[in-house]
mmCIF file of C-alpha atoms in Angstrom:
data_model
loop_
_atom_site.group_PDB
_atom_site.id
_atom_site.type_symbol
_atom_site.label_atom_id
_atom_site.label_comp_id
_atom_site.label_asym_id
_atom_site.label_seq_id
_atom_site.Cartn_x
_atom_site.Cartn_y
_atom_site.Cartn_z
ATOM 1 C CA LYS B 1 48.392 -3.658 21.937
ATOM 2 C CA LYS B 2 48.241 0.319 20.421
ATOM 3 C CA THR B 3 52.089 0.092 21.415
ATOM 4 C CA MET B 4 52.569 -3.031 19.539
ATOM 5 C CA GLU B 5 50.662 -1.691 16.424
ATOM 6 C CA GLY B 6 52.785 1.609 16.415
ATOM 7 C CA ASN B 7 49.849 4.404 16.960
ATOM 8 C CA PHE B 8 50.075 4.457 21.017
ATOM 9 C CA ASN B 9 49.697 8.417 21.891
ATOM 10 C CA ILE B 10 50.494 9.249 25.586
ATOM 11 C CA LYS B 11 48.030 12.479 25.240
ATOM 12 C CA ASP B 12 44.931 10.379 24.077
ATOM 13 C CA TYR B 13 45.685 7.404 27.034
ATOM 14 C CA SER B 14 46.168 10.060 29.834
ATOM 15 C CA ILE B 15 43.051 11.747 28.710
ATOM 16 C CA ASP B 16 41.187 8.172 28.782
ATOM 17 C CA ARG B 17 42.375 7.290 32.094
ATOM 18 C CA ALA B 18 42.287 10.443 33.747
ATOM 19 C CA VAL B 19 38.493 10.952 32.687
ATOM 20 C CA ARG B 20 37.804 7.154 33.851
ATOM 21 C CA ILE B 21 39.509 7.496 37.210
ATOM 22 C CA MET B 22 39.161 11.064 38.493
ATOM 23 C CA LEU B 23 35.733 11.946 37.664
ATOM 24 C CA PRO B 24 33.952 9.247 40.173
ATOM 25 C CA LEU B 25 37.082 10.143 42.568
ATOM 26 C CA ILE B 26 36.056 13.475 42.656
ATOM 27 C CA GLY B 27 32.454 12.890 43.085
ATOM 28 C CA ALA B 28 33.617 10.284 45.788
ATOM 29 C CA LEU B 29 36.047 13.046 47.779
ATOM 30 C CA LEU B 30 33.173 15.636 47.451
ATOM 31 C CA LEU B 31 30.692 12.972 49.182
ATOM 32 C CA LEU B 32 33.244 12.119 52.121
ATOM 33 C CA ILE B 33 33.548 15.819 52.906
ATOM 34 C CA ILE B 34 29.859 16.603 52.767
ATOM 35 C CA VAL B 35 29.272 13.302 55.169
ATOM 36 C CA ASN B 36 32.058 14.229 57.417
ATOM 37 C CA LEU B 37 30.413 17.489 58.024
ATOM 38 C CA ILE B 38 26.757 15.824 58.434
ATOM 39 C CA VAL B 39 28.245 13.238 60.733
ATOM 40 C CA GLY B 40 30.514 15.502 62.700
ATOM 41 C CA ASP B 41 33.793 14.234 61.566
ATOM 42 C CA GLU B 42 36.738 16.472 61.154
ATOM 43 C CA ASN B 43 37.994 16.669 57.379
ATOM 44 C CA ASN B 44 41.625 16.047 56.763
ATOM 45 C CA TYR B 45 42.151 18.557 53.846
ATOM 46 C CA LEU B 46 45.512 17.491 53.257
ATOM 47 C CA GLN B 47 44.940 13.815 53.388
ATOM 48 C CA ILE B 48 41.781 14.317 50.902
ATOM 49 C CA LEU B 49 44.330 16.166 48.483
ATOM 50 C CA GLY B 50 46.823 13.618 48.782
ATOM 51 C CA ASN B 51 43.989 11.078 47.974
ATOM 52 C CA PHE B 52 43.188 13.261 45.114
ATOM 53 C CA PHE B 53 46.672 12.656 43.337
ATOM 54 C CA SER B 54 46.560 9.183 44.465
ATOM 55 C CA LEU B 55 49.464 9.169 47.081
ATOM 56 C CA GLN B 56 47.660 7.483 49.593
ATOM 57 C CA GLY B 57 49.853 4.649 51.339
ATOM 58 C CA ILE B 58 52.871 6.520 49.855
ATOM 59 C CA PHE B 59 52.665 10.065 51.480
ATOM 60 C CA VAL B 60 49.289 9.907 53.386
ATOM 61 C CA GLU B 61 46.533 7.781 54.476
ATOM 62 C CA SER B 62 43.457 6.427 52.939
ATOM 63 C CA ALA B 63 40.771 9.261 53.167
ATOM 64 C CA SER B 64 38.285 6.183 52.983
ATOM 65 C CA SER B 65 38.955 2.192 53.337
ATOM 66 C CA PRO B 66 38.340 1.426 49.707
ATOM 67 C CA LEU B 67 40.482 3.841 48.387
ATOM 68 C CA TRP B 68 43.931 2.464 49.414
ATOM 69 C CA SER B 69 43.682 0.271 46.101
ATOM 70 C CA LEU B 70 43.077 3.292 43.800
ATOM 71 C CA SER B 71 46.548 4.329 44.074
ATOM 72 C CA TYR B 72 47.813 1.016 42.959
ATOM 73 C CA GLU B 73 45.650 1.189 39.862
ATOM 74 C CA VAL B 74 46.751 4.915 39.144
ATOM 75 C CA TRP B 75 50.297 4.516 39.393
ATOM 76 C CA PHE B 76 49.980 1.246 37.210
ATOM 77 C CA TYR B 77 48.784 3.027 34.679
ATOM 78 C CA ILE B 78 51.351 5.678 35.011
ATOM 79 C CA LEU B 79 54.095 3.645 34.773
ATOM 80 C CA PHE B 80 52.671 1.598 31.870
ATOM 81 C CA GLY B 81 51.786 4.913 30.027
ATOM 82 C CA ALA B 82 55.317 5.897 30.372
ATOM 83 C CA LEU B 83 56.826 2.361 29.459
ATOM 84 C CA CYS B 84 54.969 2.789 26.382
ATOM 85 C CA ALA B 85 55.702 6.227 25.724
ATOM 86 C CA PHE B 86 59.417 5.250 26.037
ATOM 87 C CA PHE B 87 59.171 2.458 23.199
ATOM 88 C CA ILE B 88 57.445 4.971 20.907
ATOM 89 C CA LYS B 89 58.919 8.356 21.662
ATOM 90 C CA ASN B 90 59.108 11.174 24.468
ATOM 91 C CA LYS B 91 62.122 8.987 25.959
ATOM 92 C CA THR B 92 63.576 11.610 28.557
ATOM 93 C CA ILE B 93 60.453 12.644 29.827
ATOM 94 C CA ALA B 94 59.170 8.850 29.914
ATOM 95 C CA LEU B 95 62.519 7.753 32.002
ATOM 96 C CA ALA B 96 62.046 10.254 34.037
ATOM 97 C CA VAL B 97 58.587 9.217 35.143
ATOM 98 C CA LEU B 98 59.448 5.719 35.335
ATOM 99 C CA ILE B 99 62.413 6.863 37.805
ATOM 100 C CA ILE B 100 59.471 8.112 39.795
ATOM 101 C CA CYS B 101 57.579 5.411 39.629
ATOM 102 C CA PHE B 102 60.057 2.759 40.822
ATOM 103 C CA ILE B 103 60.366 5.314 43.467
ATOM 104 C CA VAL B 104 56.816 5.134 44.376
ATOM 105 C CA PHE B 105 56.554 1.278 44.048
ATOM 106 C CA THR B 106 59.098 1.067 47.340
ATOM 107 C CA LYS B 107 56.504 2.311 49.238
ATOM 108 C CA LEU B 108 53.760 -0.012 47.430
ATOM 109 C CA ASN B 109 53.588 -3.960 47.664
ATOM 110 C CA TYR B 110 55.208 -4.931 44.711
ATOM 111 C CA VAL B 111 52.829 -8.332 44.657
ATOM 112 C CA TYR B 112 49.912 -6.218 43.274
ATOM 113 C CA LEU B 113 52.058 -5.164 40.285
ATOM 114 C CA LEU B 114 52.449 -8.917 39.620
ATOM 115 C CA LEU B 115 48.543 -9.420 39.711
ATOM 116 C CA TRP B 116 47.886 -6.694 37.567
ATOM 117 C CA LEU B 117 50.686 -8.085 35.041
ATOM 118 C CA ILE B 118 48.935 -11.228 35.138
ATOM 119 C CA GLY B 119 45.573 -9.199 33.806
ATOM 120 C CA VAL B 120 47.772 -7.917 31.016
ATOM 121 C CA VAL B 121 49.244 -11.099 29.750
ATOM 122 C CA ILE B 122 45.927 -12.803 29.996
ATOM 123 C CA TYR B 123 44.361 -9.990 27.657
ATOM 124 C CA HIS B 124 46.682 -11.269 24.936
ATOM 125 C CA TYR B 125 45.947 -15.325 25.736
ATOM 126 C CA LYS B 126 42.842 -16.391 23.186
ATOM 127 C CA PRO B 127 41.384 -19.842 23.328
ATOM 128 C CA LYS B 128 40.972 -21.292 20.054
ATOM 129 C CA LYS B 129 37.927 -22.707 21.689
ATOM 130 C CA ILE B 130 35.683 -22.729 24.930
ATOM 131 C CA SER B 131 36.295 -26.010 27.091
ATOM 132 C CA LYS B 132 33.457 -26.913 29.778
ATOM 133 C CA PHE B 133 36.367 -29.157 31.172
ATOM 134 C CA SER B 134 38.713 -25.726 31.584
ATOM 135 C CA VAL B 135 35.337 -23.336 32.870
ATOM 136 C CA VAL B 136 34.982 -25.749 35.349
ATOM 137 C CA LEU B 137 38.652 -26.560 36.528
ATOM 138 C CA TYR B 138 39.379 -22.529 36.569
ATOM 139 C CA GLY B 139 36.049 -22.199 38.627
ATOM 140 C CA PHE B 140 36.971 -25.011 41.198
ATOM 141 C CA LEU B 141 40.627 -23.625 41.582
ATOM 142 C CA THR B 142 39.133 -19.657 41.595
ATOM 143 C CA ILE B 143 37.270 -20.913 44.638
ATOM 144 C CA LEU B 144 39.789 -22.982 46.120
ATOM 145 C CA PHE B 145 42.175 -20.052 46.364
ATOM 146 C CA MET B 146 39.783 -17.609 47.234
ATOM 147 C CA PHE B 147 38.987 -19.935 50.194
ATOM 148 C CA GLY B 148 42.688 -20.034 51.005
ATOM 149 C CA MET B 149 43.071 -16.007 50.791
ATOM 150 C CA GLN B 150 40.351 -15.961 53.523
ATOM 151 C CA LEU B 151 42.027 -18.334 55.513
ATOM 152 C CA THR B 152 44.805 -15.797 55.642
ATOM 153 C CA SER B 153 43.203 -13.066 56.494
ATOM 154 C CA GLU B 154 42.644 -11.443 59.339
ATOM 155 C CA THR B 155 38.971 -11.497 59.343
ATOM 156 C CA ARG B 156 38.849 -15.041 58.850
ATOM 157 C CA ALA B 157 36.240 -17.155 60.864
ATOM 158 C CA ILE B 158 37.705 -20.508 61.043
ATOM 159 C CA ASP B 159 41.062 -21.779 61.986
ATOM 160 C CA LEU B 160 42.591 -25.203 60.680
ATOM 161 C CA GLY B 161 45.703 -25.025 62.469
ATOM 162 C CA PHE B 162 48.897 -26.043 60.731
ATOM 163 C CA ILE B 163 47.021 -25.657 57.451
ATOM 164 C CA THR B 164 46.213 -22.262 57.995
ATOM 165 C CA ASN B 165 49.868 -21.753 59.191
ATOM 166 C CA LEU B 166 51.347 -23.435 55.670
ATOM 167 C CA LEU B 167 49.215 -20.781 53.595
ATOM 168 C CA ASN B 168 50.765 -17.568 52.480
ATOM 169 C CA ARG B 169 48.724 -14.711 51.447
ATOM 170 C CA ASP B 170 50.971 -13.586 48.587
ATOM 171 C CA VAL B 171 50.866 -16.815 46.937
ATOM 172 C CA MET B 172 47.313 -17.418 47.340
ATOM 173 C CA HIS B 173 46.595 -13.891 45.825
ATOM 174 C CA ILE B 174 48.899 -14.887 42.904
ATOM 175 C CA LEU B 175 47.321 -18.000 42.269
ATOM 176 C CA PHE B 176 43.368 -16.527 43.020
ATOM 177 C CA ALA B 177 44.686 -14.010 40.119
ATOM 178 C CA LEU B 178 45.848 -16.723 37.827
ATOM 179 C CA SER B 179 43.098 -18.575 38.075
ATOM 180 C CA PHE B 180 40.461 -16.250 37.666
ATOM 181 C CA SER B 181 41.763 -14.595 34.868
ATOM 182 C CA LEU B 182 42.037 -18.276 32.876
ATOM 183 C CA LEU B 183 38.371 -18.509 34.125
ATOM 184 C CA LEU B 184 37.470 -15.094 32.738
ATOM 185 C CA VAL B 185 39.080 -15.570 29.457
ATOM 186 C CA GLN B 186 36.903 -18.862 28.979
ATOM 187 C CA LEU B 187 33.414 -17.116 29.908
ATOM 188 C CA ILE B 188 33.786 -13.892 27.942
ATOM 189 C CA HIS B 189 33.639 -15.747 24.841
ATOM 190 C CA ILE B 190 30.685 -17.529 25.825
ATOM 191 C CA VAL B 191 27.816 -15.590 23.914
ATOM 192 C CA PRO B 192 24.055 -15.786 25.967
ATOM 193 C CA GLN B 193 21.407 -17.504 23.829
ATOM 194 C CA LYS B 194 18.585 -18.208 26.342
ATOM 195 C CA LYS B 195 16.274 -15.292 26.863
ATOM 196 C CA SER B 196 17.138 -15.543 30.942
ATOM 197 C CA SER B 197 20.844 -15.383 30.189
ATOM 198 C CA ILE B 198 20.404 -12.363 28.076
ATOM 199 C CA ILE B 199 18.514 -10.573 30.698
ATOM 200 C CA ILE B 200 21.339 -11.707 33.372
ATOM 201 C CA ASN B 201 23.650 -10.385 30.700
ATOM 202 C CA ASN B 202 22.088 -7.097 30.474
ATOM 203 C CA VAL B 203 21.514 -6.454 34.422
ATOM 204 C CA GLY B 204 24.851 -7.295 34.403
ATOM 205 C CA THR B 205 25.915 -4.379 32.220
ATOM 206 C CA LYS B 206 24.186 -1.987 33.882
ATOM 207 C CA LEU B 207 25.446 -3.009 37.356
ATOM 208 C CA ALA B 208 28.907 -2.734 36.019
ATOM 209 C CA LEU B 209 28.547 0.844 34.675
ATOM 210 C CA PHE B 210 28.531 2.188 38.438
ATOM 211 C CA SER B 211 30.320 -0.519 40.141
ATOM 212 C CA TYR B 212 33.557 1.532 40.326
ATOM 213 C CA THR B 213 31.704 4.666 41.849
ATOM 214 C CA LEU B 214 29.862 2.433 44.239
ATOM 215 C CA TYR B 215 33.100 0.747 45.258
ATOM 216 C CA LEU B 216 34.480 4.092 45.863
ATOM 217 C CA THR B 217 31.931 5.592 47.730
ATOM 218 C CA HIS B 218 30.125 2.245 49.812
ATOM 219 C CA MET B 219 32.048 2.995 53.075
ATOM 220 C CA ILE B 220 30.990 6.451 53.008
ATOM 221 C CA ILE B 221 27.679 5.968 52.362
ATOM 222 C CA ILE B 222 27.491 3.138 55.190
ATOM 223 C CA GLY B 223 28.934 5.767 57.816
ATOM 224 C CA LEU B 224 25.959 8.244 56.510
ATOM 225 C CA LEU B 225 23.699 5.304 57.609
ATOM 226 C CA LYS B 226 24.885 4.381 60.594
ATOM 227 C CA HIS B 227 24.641 8.026 61.441
ATOM 228 C CA ILE B 228 21.289 8.723 60.400
ATOM 229 C CA GLY B 229 20.075 5.265 62.337
ATOM 230 C CA PHE B 230 20.829 2.283 60.312
ATOM 231 C CA PRO B 231 23.184 0.511 62.292
ATOM 232 C CA ARG B 232 25.090 -2.901 61.386
ATOM 233 C CA ASN B 233 23.258 -5.469 62.720
ATOM 234 C CA GLN B 234 24.606 -9.100 63.694
ATOM 235 C CA SER B 235 21.599 -10.478 62.126
ATOM 236 C CA ILE B 236 19.383 -10.269 58.837
ATOM 237 C CA ASN B 237 15.844 -8.689 59.796
ATOM 238 C CA SER B 238 13.111 -6.645 58.359
ATOM 239 C CA TYR B 239 14.333 -3.605 60.361
#
């Protein structure tokens, strides 16, 4: 949006994205080092350094399983920051960064870039009015394609035989991203009116404030809990 308005600033953009991403990431990596020392796992500091620079999946393995997706997010931001800078100014530097990005993306799954682009496009789609039919339709399709993604995952609990074999995981990802994005466009324009809806909205907002940090740290915390005597159980019980 800032690029189209002609006031994109690469310095402001870089600071904004770096603060948003790096502060929780630094905290998560420090927590990982501490937890590894507590549970007796060896710290691979070269791997941790690679994760700090979002090179997991490119040159190193993920230091913690959730971090696999962070390299995608960071390099998407670098790619689009360079593109915006190219169209505004600093063409030489931007071109060099773009070349680096394209080399990096030979190591990453291009499908995820397409998913990210769907979000970019959907952001600029403004429905004239909220349609209950659209909410129901996109909601149904979102659940349907979510089910399709699970059928094509390695952790699937059921197998529908030839139907499962017909499904392509990448296609399911794309269809899910599209339907979910269209659903969100409808939902974000609904203003809570009832007292209960306002309470739910406020609680959701507070939870969202630390959702990214929770995503980065949850597997580390689970590992610590297992170590101190809270193993994963097959059933839910009071213990």
